[in-house]
Amino acid sequence: MAEIGQAATDVYAPTKTLQVWRTLLNWLTFFFQIFLQIIRGTPSVASLINYSSSSSFMPLPVVEFPESSEPTALATASVHIPSVVADYDCLEKLTVVLDLDETLVCAYETSSLPETVRKQATEAGLAWFELECISSDKEIEGKPKVNYVTVFERPGLHEFLAQLSKFADLVLFTAGLEGYAKPLVDIIDAENRFSRRLYRPSTTSTEYREHVKDLSFVSTDFCRVVIVDNNPFSFLLQPANGIPCIPFSAGQPRDDQLLEVLLPLLKQLSEQRDVRQILYERFHMPEWFEKHGIPASAWATKG
């Protein structure tokens, strides 16, 4: 009997040892992933709670803005853009749709934001504020959960909105939840320059991406509407109306995109009867989408 017991021990001992090693290896892998996240930096609140839908997009190369406003034939047959030169005095205001996270601001969970990041941003003159926002999650008692967020404003934000509102109708369109975005926008837009605010429920799910911003919710005149977003997939339904801007983070205190890049471009677009030709010549978004697996059939009927 003792021999049988010893044999059983010999058979099962390696299995138990293997299980112990596998468990230990799993824990080591878990802690290593956490360590990598710390090294790579603190993620923004947009990426942590899915307020923004694409953190991996690399901005498109910027080419020189054409001096001539004379439209030329579009190089793709999927979009028809009439060749009409603008009579500026007869044009209505341009409608500019602005994204929020990583376009106008960047936000981080206060509890996970390293003090060094806040200090460096402050020393560089980057404006920031703290915010309480209501989460879609619930506390154990069933009460709404409150998130504490630190928000950094993109340099030139207030001047950008002030100047832009002089020649454009401003619309905020964010994939963020209203409990987070509304109190934030109340602070950065105290002058109520946005004529409309659209939140995640106004976005559309498509075969290719979720939280897509369909510009038909904003205007039926696609000749005079443009969207600025750091995530180009947000405007995949109207690619010829989109401006893919460089994402903003707290590590970019010297960023000059709003006043030096976007504002001059939007000003010149405001003088065009149809913005799509110039935007196509600058960014070639239809080809970019096709290169990323989104065919023309996904957007050709939407503007």
Short mmCIF file of C-alpha atoms in Angstrom, two decimals:
data_model
loop_
_atom_site.label_atom_id
_atom_site.label_comp_id
_atom_site.label_asym_id
_atom_site.label_seq_id
_atom_site.Cartn_x
_atom_site.Cartn_y
_atom_site.Cartn_z
CA MET A 1 0.00 0.00 0.00
CA ALA A 2 2.87 2.31 0.81
CA GLU A 3 4.34 1.64 -2.63
CA ILE A 4 1.03 2.52 -4.31
CA GLY A 5 0.87 5.77 -2.33
CA GLN A 6 4.42 6.64 -3.31
CA ALA A 7 3.67 5.90 -6.97
CA ALA A 8 0.66 8.21 -6.89
CA THR A 9 2.78 10.94 -5.36
CA ASP A 10 5.38 10.50 -8.07
CA VAL A 11 2.73 10.74 -10.82
CA TYR A 12 0.89 13.84 -9.56
CA ALA A 13 3.83 15.77 -8.14
CA PRO A 14 5.10 16.99 -11.55
CA THR A 15 1.56 18.11 -12.48
CA LYS A 16 1.18 20.15 -9.30
CA THR A 17 4.61 21.67 -9.80
CA LEU A 18 3.70 22.59 -13.38
CA GLN A 19 0.50 24.29 -12.21
CA VAL A 20 2.43 26.31 -9.65
CA TRP A 21 4.91 27.45 -12.28
CA ARG A 22 2.12 28.38 -14.70
CA THR A 23 0.38 30.43 -12.02
CA LEU A 24 3.63 32.19 -11.16
CA LEU A 25 4.30 32.90 -14.85
CA ASN A 26 0.82 34.40 -15.31
CA TRP A 27 1.34 36.75 -12.37
CA LEU A 28 4.74 37.81 -13.66
CA THR A 29 3.22 38.54 -17.09
CA PHE A 30 0.46 40.62 -15.48
CA PHE A 31 2.89 42.75 -13.46
CA PHE A 32 5.15 43.17 -16.50
CA GLN A 33 2.22 44.60 -18.51
CA ILE A 34 1.50 47.08 -15.73
CA PHE A 35 5.17 48.06 -15.66
CA LEU A 36 5.11 48.70 -19.42
CA GLN A 37 2.07 50.96 -19.06
CA ILE A 38 3.90 53.01 -16.43
CA ILE A 39 6.96 53.36 -18.67
CA ARG A 40 4.90 54.39 -21.68
CA GLY A 41 3.23 57.17 -19.73
CA THR A 42 -0.12 57.90 -18.21
CA PRO A 43 -3.00 57.40 -20.65
CA SER A 44 -5.52 60.18 -21.09
CA VAL A 45 -8.97 59.80 -19.65
CA ALA A 46 -10.25 59.63 -23.21
CA SER A 47 -8.39 56.38 -23.82
CA LEU A 48 -9.12 55.00 -20.35
CA ILE A 49 -12.88 55.31 -20.59
CA ASN A 50 -13.29 55.27 -24.36
CA TYR A 51 -14.23 58.93 -24.83
CA SER A 52 -11.99 59.01 -27.87
CA SER A 53 -12.09 56.21 -30.40
CA SER A 54 -8.62 56.13 -31.93
CA SER A 55 -5.36 56.79 -30.13
CA SER A 56 -3.18 55.03 -32.70
CA PHE A 57 -3.86 57.29 -35.68
CA MET A 58 -0.81 59.00 -37.07
CA PRO A 59 -1.62 62.47 -38.44
CA LEU A 60 -1.55 62.90 -42.18
CA PRO A 61 1.32 64.81 -43.76
CA VAL A 62 0.46 68.46 -44.28
CA VAL A 63 0.97 69.95 -47.71
CA GLU A 64 0.98 73.59 -48.70
CA PHE A 65 -2.45 75.18 -48.90
CA PRO A 66 -3.14 76.17 -52.54
CA GLU A 67 -3.01 79.90 -53.13
CA SER A 68 -5.57 79.75 -55.91
CA SER A 69 -9.20 79.17 -54.99
CA GLU A 70 -10.00 77.93 -58.50
CA PRO A 71 -11.28 74.33 -58.15
CA THR A 72 -9.90 71.58 -60.34
CA ALA A 73 -11.38 68.23 -61.30
CA LEU A 74 -11.49 65.71 -58.46
CA ALA A 75 -9.23 62.72 -59.03
CA THR A 76 -11.80 60.17 -57.86
CA ALA A 77 -15.14 59.47 -59.48
CA SER A 78 -16.73 58.60 -56.13
CA VAL A 79 -17.34 62.22 -55.14
CA HIS A 80 -18.94 64.84 -57.32
CA ILE A 81 -17.89 68.37 -56.47
CA PRO A 82 -19.17 71.20 -58.65
CA SER A 83 -16.59 73.65 -59.98
CA VAL A 84 -18.04 76.91 -58.68
CA VAL A 85 -16.05 79.97 -57.67
CA ALA A 86 -17.39 81.65 -54.56
CA ASP A 87 -19.06 85.03 -54.44
CA TYR A 88 -18.05 85.70 -50.84
CA ASP A 89 -20.68 88.37 -50.20
CA CYS A 90 -23.47 85.89 -51.00
CA LEU A 91 -22.18 83.05 -48.84
CA GLU A 92 -23.71 82.03 -45.56
CA LYS A 93 -21.43 81.36 -42.61
CA LEU A 94 -19.25 78.29 -42.84
CA THR A 95 -20.31 75.55 -40.40
CA VAL A 96 -17.31 74.22 -38.47
CA VAL A 97 -17.80 71.05 -36.46
CA LEU A 98 -15.17 70.65 -33.73
CA ASP A 99 -14.18 67.52 -31.85
CA LEU A 100 -13.34 67.86 -28.15
CA ASP A 101 -10.83 65.33 -26.75
CA GLU A 102 -7.32 65.59 -28.18
CA THR A 103 -8.52 68.31 -30.56
CA LEU A 104 -9.43 71.21 -28.26
CA VAL A 105 -8.36 69.73 -24.91
CA CYS A 106 -6.86 66.62 -23.38
CA ALA A 107 -8.14 65.12 -20.13
CA TYR A 108 -6.64 62.73 -17.60
CA GLU A 109 -8.00 60.96 -14.56
CA THR A 110 -6.65 63.10 -11.74
CA SER A 111 -5.73 60.10 -9.59
CA SER A 112 -3.49 58.63 -12.31
CA LEU A 113 -1.88 61.86 -13.53
CA PRO A 114 1.80 62.07 -12.47
CA GLU A 115 2.58 65.30 -10.64
CA THR A 116 5.60 65.77 -12.91
CA VAL A 117 3.32 66.02 -15.96
CA ARG A 118 1.17 68.67 -14.29
CA LYS A 119 4.25 70.58 -13.11
CA GLN A 120 5.94 70.56 -16.52
CA ALA A 121 2.74 71.66 -18.26
CA THR A 122 2.22 74.48 -15.74
CA GLU A 123 5.82 75.68 -16.07
CA ALA A 124 5.38 75.73 -19.85
CA GLY A 125 2.30 77.93 -19.49
CA LEU A 126 -0.30 75.33 -20.40
CA ALA A 127 -3.71 76.22 -18.94
CA TRP A 128 -5.49 73.48 -17.00
CA PHE A 129 -8.35 72.97 -14.58
CA GLU A 130 -9.87 70.18 -12.52
CA LEU A 131 -13.35 68.89 -13.14
CA GLU A 132 -15.95 66.68 -11.49
CA CYS A 133 -18.00 64.73 -14.00
CA ILE A 134 -20.74 62.13 -13.70
CA SER A 135 -19.79 58.67 -14.92
CA SER A 136 -22.15 56.19 -16.56
CA ASP A 137 -21.01 53.70 -13.90
CA LYS A 138 -22.85 53.39 -10.60
CA GLU A 139 -21.60 53.17 -7.03
CA ILE A 140 -22.43 50.10 -4.96
CA GLU A 141 -25.35 52.01 -3.42
CA GLY A 142 -26.70 52.74 -6.91
CA LYS A 143 -25.65 56.39 -6.87
CA PRO A 144 -23.95 57.88 -9.96
CA LYS A 145 -20.18 57.62 -9.78
CA VAL A 146 -18.22 60.88 -9.85
CA ASN A 147 -14.93 60.99 -11.76
CA TYR A 148 -12.28 63.61 -11.05
CA VAL A 149 -10.55 64.77 -14.19
CA THR A 150 -7.69 67.16 -14.94
CA VAL A 151 -8.20 68.99 -18.24
CA PHE A 152 -5.45 70.72 -20.23
CA GLU A 153 -6.46 73.33 -22.81
CA ARG A 154 -4.77 73.32 -26.18
CA PRO A 155 -2.68 76.49 -26.53
CA GLY A 156 -4.63 79.33 -28.11
CA LEU A 157 -7.99 77.65 -27.48
CA HIS A 158 -9.98 80.72 -26.40
CA GLU A 159 -8.51 83.00 -29.06
CA PHE A 160 -9.17 80.30 -31.65
CA LEU A 161 -12.85 80.04 -30.71
CA ALA A 162 -13.23 83.82 -30.57
CA GLN A 163 -11.69 84.41 -34.00
CA LEU A 164 -13.39 81.42 -35.60
CA SER A 165 -16.85 82.44 -34.39
CA LYS A 166 -16.55 85.70 -36.33
CA PHE A 167 -16.84 83.93 -39.68
CA ALA A 168 -18.18 80.46 -38.84
CA ASP A 169 -21.06 78.78 -37.06
CA LEU A 170 -19.48 76.52 -34.43
CA VAL A 171 -20.82 73.08 -33.51
CA LEU A 172 -19.29 70.80 -30.89
CA PHE A 173 -19.52 67.11 -31.79
CA THR A 174 -17.89 64.68 -29.38
CA ALA A 175 -18.01 60.93 -28.87
CA GLY A 176 -17.76 61.67 -25.15
CA LEU A 177 -20.65 61.11 -22.80
CA GLU A 178 -22.65 64.18 -21.81
CA GLY A 179 -21.93 63.69 -18.10
CA TYR A 180 -18.25 64.21 -18.87
CA ALA A 181 -18.33 66.59 -21.83
CA LYS A 182 -21.04 69.07 -20.84
CA PRO A 183 -19.41 70.47 -17.66
CA LEU A 184 -16.09 70.60 -19.51
CA VAL A 185 -17.51 72.59 -22.43
CA ASP A 186 -19.38 74.87 -20.01
CA ILE A 187 -15.94 75.98 -18.80
CA ILE A 188 -14.09 76.36 -22.11
CA ASP A 189 -17.11 77.94 -23.82
CA ALA A 190 -18.39 80.34 -21.18
CA GLU A 191 -19.33 82.76 -24.00
CA ASN A 192 -21.63 80.15 -25.61
CA ARG A 193 -19.93 80.33 -28.99
CA PHE A 194 -21.09 76.82 -29.87
CA SER A 195 -24.53 77.00 -31.44
CA ARG A 196 -25.04 73.27 -30.85
CA ARG A 197 -23.48 70.53 -28.74
CA LEU A 198 -23.72 66.91 -29.85
CA TYR A 199 -22.62 64.02 -27.64
CA ARG A 200 -22.13 60.27 -28.04
CA PRO A 201 -25.83 59.41 -28.56
CA SER A 202 -25.71 61.53 -31.73
CA THR A 203 -22.92 59.41 -33.23
CA THR A 204 -23.56 56.55 -35.63
CA SER A 205 -22.37 52.94 -35.69
CA THR A 206 -21.23 51.66 -39.08
CA GLU A 207 -19.93 48.40 -40.44
CA TYR A 208 -16.39 49.73 -40.11
CA ARG A 209 -16.32 51.95 -37.02
CA GLU A 210 -18.45 52.99 -34.07
CA HIS A 211 -19.06 56.56 -32.86
CA VAL A 212 -18.96 58.01 -36.38
CA LYS A 213 -20.05 61.64 -36.68
CA ASP A 214 -22.56 61.92 -39.50
CA LEU A 215 -22.54 65.53 -40.68
CA SER A 216 -26.11 65.21 -41.94
CA PHE A 217 -27.10 65.72 -38.28
CA VAL A 218 -25.54 69.17 -38.57
CA SER A 219 -26.26 70.38 -42.09
CA THR A 220 -27.68 69.27 -45.41
CA ASP A 221 -25.35 71.60 -47.30
CA PHE A 222 -22.10 69.65 -47.50
CA CYS A 223 -20.55 72.43 -49.58
CA ARG A 224 -20.32 74.65 -46.50
CA VAL A 225 -19.57 72.33 -43.60
CA VAL A 226 -16.23 71.05 -42.33
CA ILE A 227 -15.27 68.85 -39.37
CA VAL A 228 -11.99 69.07 -37.43
CA ASP A 229 -11.10 65.87 -35.60
CA ASN A 230 -7.92 64.11 -34.51
CA ASN A 231 -9.58 60.79 -35.41
CA PRO A 232 -10.37 60.73 -39.15
CA PHE A 233 -12.56 57.65 -38.78
CA SER A 234 -15.02 59.99 -37.07
CA PHE A 235 -15.87 61.52 -40.45
CA LEU A 236 -15.69 58.43 -42.66
CA LEU A 237 -19.24 59.09 -43.93
CA GLN A 238 -18.16 62.45 -45.39
CA PRO A 239 -14.40 62.13 -45.99
CA ALA A 240 -14.24 65.13 -48.31
CA ASN A 241 -15.42 67.40 -45.48
CA GLY A 242 -12.84 66.43 -42.88
CA ILE A 243 -9.66 67.98 -41.51
CA PRO A 244 -7.54 65.42 -39.60
CA CYS A 245 -5.68 67.45 -37.00
CA ILE A 246 -2.67 66.39 -34.97
CA PRO A 247 -3.71 64.92 -31.58
CA PHE A 248 -3.01 67.11 -28.55
CA SER A 249 -1.62 65.89 -25.22
CA ALA A 250 -0.22 67.49 -22.07
CA GLY A 251 3.26 66.67 -23.33
CA GLN A 252 2.89 69.24 -26.14
CA PRO A 253 2.84 72.63 -24.38
CA ARG A 254 4.38 74.35 -27.43
CA ASP A 255 1.58 73.19 -29.73
CA ASP A 256 0.49 75.90 -32.20
CA GLN A 257 -2.00 74.00 -34.34
CA LEU A 258 -5.13 75.99 -33.47
CA LEU A 259 -3.91 79.48 -34.31
CA GLU A 260 -1.11 78.84 -36.78
CA VAL A 261 -2.48 75.91 -38.80
CA LEU A 262 -6.22 75.40 -38.39
CA LEU A 263 -7.45 79.00 -38.13
CA PRO A 264 -5.84 80.20 -41.41
CA LEU A 265 -7.10 77.09 -43.20
CA LEU A 266 -10.65 77.54 -41.91
CA LYS A 267 -10.59 81.24 -42.78
CA GLN A 268 -9.71 80.48 -46.38
CA LEU A 269 -12.29 77.69 -46.54
CA SER A 270 -14.94 80.16 -45.36
CA GLU A 271 -14.40 82.05 -48.62
CA GLN A 272 -15.14 79.02 -50.79
CA ARG A 273 -18.55 78.08 -52.08
CA ASP A 274 -17.57 74.42 -51.78
CA VAL A 275 -14.92 73.39 -49.25
CA ARG A 276 -14.58 69.81 -50.45
CA GLN A 277 -12.35 70.41 -53.45
CA ILE A 278 -9.64 72.20 -51.47
CA LEU A 279 -9.85 69.70 -48.62
CA TYR A 280 -9.48 66.86 -51.10
CA GLU A 281 -6.42 68.47 -52.69
CA ARG A 282 -4.84 68.95 -49.28
CA PHE A 283 -5.58 65.65 -47.53
CA HIS A 284 -6.82 63.11 -50.14
CA MET A 285 -9.02 61.52 -47.51
CA PRO A 286 -11.05 59.26 -49.86
CA GLU A 287 -7.87 57.46 -50.90
CA TRP A 288 -6.72 57.32 -47.27
CA PHE A 289 -9.93 55.58 -46.24
CA GLU A 290 -9.74 53.11 -49.12
CA LYS A 291 -6.14 52.35 -48.15
CA HIS A 292 -7.41 51.54 -44.65
CA GLY A 293 -10.03 49.11 -45.87
CA ILE A 294 -13.06 51.41 -46.08
CA PRO A 295 -14.49 51.37 -49.63
CA ALA A 296 -16.14 54.30 -51.34
CA SER A 297 -19.51 52.56 -50.99
CA ALA A 298 -19.33 53.24 -47.24
CA TRP A 299 -19.50 56.99 -47.71
CA ALA A 300 -20.39 57.90 -51.29
CA THR A 301 -24.11 58.19 -50.47
CA LYS A 302 -23.48 60.46 -47.49
CA GLY A 303 -22.54 63.71 -49.11
#
